[in-house]
Structure formats: C-alpha cells, structure tokens
Amino acid sequence: MGGRFILLLFLLSHFQVKGPGIGLLGNSKGGELGLAISSFLKGITAAVIINGSVAVVGASIHYKDETLPPVGIMKERIKMTKDGIMDVVEALKSPLEDQKSFIPLERSDTTFLFLVGQDDHNWKSEFYANEASKRLQAHGKEKPQIICYPEAGHYIEPPYWPLCRAAHHVLVGGPIVYGGEPRAHAMAQLDVWEQLQTFFHKHLGGKS
C-alpha cells in the first residue's frame, strides 16, 4: 500500500485536481483495492466500486503493521460449463467466515456507489455490496447506494466495449465464465457510465 499512498499524495497535490479529496473508480480487483485504499488512507471523498470484493482475494494486503490475508478458496466447488469452461462463483469462502479477510471499510469516510452485475460469475458481487452496506451502517456510516443490473456480467466496462463473457484467469490458471447476456450487459454499460459520472460530479464538486 506504500506506493498507493505516494500516488494519492501526488494526485492530491496535482494542479489539475480540484480537491480537497479525490475519487476512485475500481472494477473487479480494482474495486477490492479501491475499498482497501478508502479504508486505510484519508483523502478519498467518493468511490465507485463495480463488481468488487469486500474480502481480500488472491494475495495479502499490507498496510503499516496490518496484514489482511486472502479469503479461502474451495476448489472442490468449481464447476464446469457444458463448453468446458470453469465457473468459480461458488469457490470463494464467504467473507463472513474469513473475517480477517474482510476489508475494514467501516474506517472509511468515503461515500460509496456500488454497481453490480447480477449475472456476475467471477464472484458474488451483489452479496458483497450488500454486506458492505450492512457493515458501514452497523458502524454508523452512511448507507451506500447500490444499483443492480439484471443479466449483466462481471466486467462492466465503458459503453460499446464487447462483452467479456469468458476469459483466462491468472489466479485460477485457466478460462472462466464471467457471465452476462449481450443486450442486457450493453444496456448496463450505458447506464453505469451515466451513473458514475453523476455520482462523481455530485460528490467531487463538479458540474453535471
């Protein structure tokens, strides 16, 4: 996290950054890191998390004298599709079981927007967003906005990007299914693009 702290200081001091805070946008693993950065570092005013995990996945996160270990993986729960592609959506242990892996987002003063593809097969993004909301509220924090998109998959990228329905996953060591139906996913891309811009304009002091 040290390098990210230096990057944050650079952004806060940049002449094109209005300040006093900045916004983060993270998709997938980037969403997980966005939650971690918002939890450990100050100066993050707003963060948009697109299908991010509330638990650390794959490798530990270190900040000063703290270490968050990765959530456990249950390989026996990986399924195969009829096309021979792995479906890993049930493979990660619940962050409620591996509490040490749960990112301590209750420390954050960031305002969050969670954007969720309900056909995400990489991990349970809707469940994660709801658990993040519960944890924030349990600690007296503002209830985050959660917007769900039926039949949208894992990688909700900018409008008109092709749907990434399946691809090689480095951690898994082979191709996995990411989910999503083409039309619904394309419509989600359009709305997500509008929603995140509106959110950042509202919370970062710009004009919509």
Coordinates of C-alpha atoms in Angstrom, one line a residue:
M1 CA 0.0 0.0 0.0
G2 CA 3.0 2.3 0.3
G3 CA 3.2 3.0 -3.4
R4 CA -0.5 3.8 -3.5
F5 CA -0.1 6.3 -0.6
I6 CA 2.6 8.1 -2.6
L7 CA 0.3 8.1 -5.7
L8 CA -2.5 9.5 -3.5
L9 CA -0.3 12.3 -2.3
F10 CA 0.7 13.0 -5.9
L11 CA -2.9 13.2 -7.0
L12 CA -3.9 15.5 -4.1
S13 CA -1.1 17.9 -4.9
H14 CA -1.6 17.9 -8.7
F15 CA -2.6 21.3 -10.2
Q16 CA -5.5 19.7 -12.2
V17 CA -7.1 18.1 -9.1
K18 CA -9.6 20.4 -7.6
G19 CA -9.5 18.8 -4.1
P20 CA -9.7 18.7 -1.2
G21 CA -10.5 15.0 -1.8
I22 CA -10.3 12.7 -4.8
G23 CA -12.5 9.9 -6.3
L24 CA -11.7 6.3 -7.0
L25 CA -13.1 4.0 -9.7
G26 CA -12.5 0.3 -9.5
N27 CA -13.7 -2.7 -11.4
S28 CA -13.3 -6.3 -10.2
K29 CA -9.9 -6.5 -8.4
G30 CA -9.7 -2.7 -8.8
G31 CA -12.9 -2.5 -6.8
E32 CA -11.4 -4.6 -4.0
L33 CA -8.3 -2.3 -4.0
G34 CA -10.5 0.8 -4.1
L35 CA -12.2 -0.4 -0.9
A36 CA -8.9 -1.1 0.8
I37 CA -7.4 2.3 -0.2
S38 CA -10.5 4.1 1.0
S39 CA -10.3 2.2 4.3
F40 CA -6.7 2.7 5.1
L41 CA -5.9 6.1 3.6
K42 CA -7.5 9.6 4.1
G43 CA -8.5 11.9 1.3
I44 CA -10.8 9.6 -0.7
T45 CA -14.1 11.6 -1.0
A46 CA -16.0 9.2 -3.3
A47 CA -15.5 5.8 -4.7
V48 CA -17.4 3.8 -7.3
I49 CA -17.0 0.0 -7.0
I50 CA -18.0 -2.1 -10.0
N51 CA -18.3 -5.7 -9.1
G52 CA -15.7 -5.5 -6.4
S53 CA -15.0 -7.9 -3.5
V54 CA -15.2 -6.8 0.2
A55 CA -12.7 -9.6 1.0
V56 CA -9.1 -9.7 0.0
V57 CA -8.6 -12.2 -2.9
G58 CA -5.5 -13.9 -4.2
A59 CA -2.8 -12.2 -2.1
S60 CA -2.5 -10.4 1.2
I61 CA -2.8 -6.7 1.5
H62 CA -0.3 -5.0 3.8
Y63 CA -0.5 -1.5 5.3
K64 CA 1.9 -0.4 8.0
D65 CA 1.7 -3.1 10.7
E66 CA -1.5 -4.6 9.4
T67 CA -2.0 -7.6 7.1
L68 CA -5.3 -8.7 5.6
P69 CA -4.9 -12.4 4.4
P70 CA -6.7 -13.6 1.3
V71 CA -10.1 -15.3 1.7
G72 CA -10.1 -19.0 1.5
I73 CA -10.8 -20.9 -1.8
M74 CA -12.8 -24.1 -2.1
K75 CA -11.5 -25.7 -5.3
E76 CA -14.0 -28.6 -5.0
R77 CA -16.8 -26.1 -5.6
I78 CA -15.6 -25.1 -9.0
K79 CA -18.0 -26.3 -11.7
M80 CA -17.5 -26.8 -15.4
T81 CA -19.9 -25.5 -18.1
K82 CA -21.0 -27.6 -21.0
D83 CA -18.3 -25.8 -23.0
G84 CA -15.6 -26.9 -20.6
I85 CA -15.1 -23.5 -19.0
M86 CA -14.8 -23.2 -15.3
D87 CA -17.5 -21.5 -13.2
V88 CA -15.9 -20.3 -10.0
V89 CA -18.7 -18.2 -8.5
E90 CA -19.1 -20.6 -5.6
A91 CA -15.4 -21.2 -5.0
L92 CA -14.5 -18.3 -2.6
K93 CA -15.4 -18.7 1.1
S94 CA -17.7 -16.1 2.5
P95 CA -16.0 -13.0 4.0
L96 CA -18.3 -13.6 6.9
E97 CA -16.4 -16.9 7.6
D98 CA -13.0 -15.4 7.0
Q99 CA -13.5 -12.2 9.0
K100 CA -9.8 -11.4 8.9
S101 CA -10.0 -11.1 5.1
F102 CA -12.9 -8.6 5.3
I103 CA -11.7 -5.1 4.3
P104 CA -12.3 -2.7 7.2
L105 CA -14.3 -0.3 5.2
E106 CA -16.0 0.9 8.4
R107 CA -12.9 3.0 9.0
S108 CA -13.5 5.0 5.8
D109 CA -15.2 8.3 5.5
T110 CA -15.7 7.8 1.8
T111 CA -19.1 7.9 0.1
F112 CA -19.6 4.7 -1.9
L113 CA -21.5 3.7 -5.0
F114 CA -21.7 0.0 -5.7
L115 CA -22.6 -1.0 -9.3
V116 CA -23.5 -4.7 -9.6
G117 CA -23.9 -7.2 -12.4
Q118 CA -26.4 -9.8 -11.2
D119 CA -25.1 -12.4 -13.6
D120 CA -21.5 -12.0 -12.4
H121 CA -19.9 -15.5 -12.3
N122 CA -16.5 -14.3 -11.1
W123 CA -17.7 -13.8 -7.5
K124 CA -20.9 -12.8 -5.6
S125 CA -20.8 -9.1 -6.3
E126 CA -24.4 -8.4 -5.1
F127 CA -23.8 -10.3 -1.9
Y128 CA -20.6 -8.3 -1.3
A129 CA -22.2 -5.0 -2.0
N130 CA -25.0 -5.8 0.5
E131 CA -22.5 -6.9 3.1
A132 CA -20.5 -3.7 2.6
S133 CA -23.7 -1.7 3.2
K134 CA -24.6 -3.7 6.4
R135 CA -21.1 -3.2 7.8
L136 CA -21.0 0.5 7.1
Q137 CA -24.4 1.1 8.6
A138 CA -23.6 -1.1 11.6
H139 CA -20.7 1.3 12.4
G140 CA -22.8 4.4 12.0
K141 CA -21.7 5.2 8.4
E142 CA -23.9 6.4 5.6
K143 CA -25.8 3.8 3.7
P144 CA -24.1 3.4 0.3
Q145 CA -26.1 3.5 -3.0
I146 CA -26.3 0.1 -4.7
I147 CA -27.5 -0.2 -8.3
C148 CA -28.1 -3.7 -9.7
Y149 CA -28.2 -4.7 -13.3
P150 CA -30.0 -8.0 -14.2
E151 CA -28.2 -10.2 -16.7
A152 CA -25.0 -8.0 -16.6
G153 CA -21.8 -9.9 -16.1
H154 CA -18.5 -9.2 -14.3
Y155 CA -16.6 -6.7 -16.4
I156 CA -19.0 -3.8 -16.9
E157 CA -16.6 -1.6 -18.9
P158 CA -17.3 1.7 -20.8
P159 CA -20.1 1.7 -23.3
Y160 CA -19.7 -0.2 -26.6
W161 CA -16.9 -2.4 -25.3
P162 CA -17.5 -6.1 -26.3
L163 CA -18.9 -8.3 -23.6
C164 CA -16.2 -10.4 -21.8
R165 CA -18.3 -13.4 -21.2
A166 CA -15.3 -15.8 -20.6
A167 CA -11.5 -15.4 -20.5
H168 CA -8.3 -16.7 -19.0
H169 CA -8.0 -16.1 -15.2
V170 CA -4.4 -15.9 -13.9
L171 CA -5.3 -16.9 -10.4
V172 CA -7.4 -19.8 -11.5
G173 CA -5.0 -20.9 -14.1
G174 CA -7.4 -21.3 -17.0
P175 CA -10.5 -19.9 -18.7
I176 CA -13.5 -19.0 -16.5
V177 CA -17.0 -17.7 -17.3
Y178 CA -17.7 -14.1 -16.3
G179 CA -21.4 -14.1 -17.1
G180 CA -23.6 -11.5 -18.9
E181 CA -26.1 -11.5 -21.7
P182 CA -25.1 -9.3 -24.6
R183 CA -28.0 -6.9 -24.8
A184 CA -28.6 -6.5 -21.1
H185 CA -24.9 -6.1 -20.5
A186 CA -24.6 -3.4 -23.2
M187 CA -27.5 -1.5 -21.6
A188 CA -25.8 -1.8 -18.2
Q189 CA -22.6 -0.3 -19.7
L190 CA -24.6 2.8 -20.9
D191 CA -26.3 3.3 -17.5
V192 CA -23.2 2.6 -15.4
W193 CA -21.3 5.3 -17.4
E194 CA -24.0 7.9 -16.7
Q195 CA -24.4 6.8 -13.0
L196 CA -20.7 7.1 -12.2
Q197 CA -20.3 10.5 -13.8
T198 CA -23.4 11.8 -12.0
F199 CA -22.0 10.4 -8.7
F200 CA -18.6 11.9 -9.1
H201 CA -19.9 15.3 -10.1
K202 CA -22.2 15.3 -7.1
H203 CA -19.5 14.3 -4.5
L204 CA -16.4 15.9 -6.0
G205 CA -18.0 19.4 -6.5
G206 CA -18.1 19.5 -10.3
K207 CA -20.9 20.4 -12.6
S208 CA -23.1 17.7 -14.1

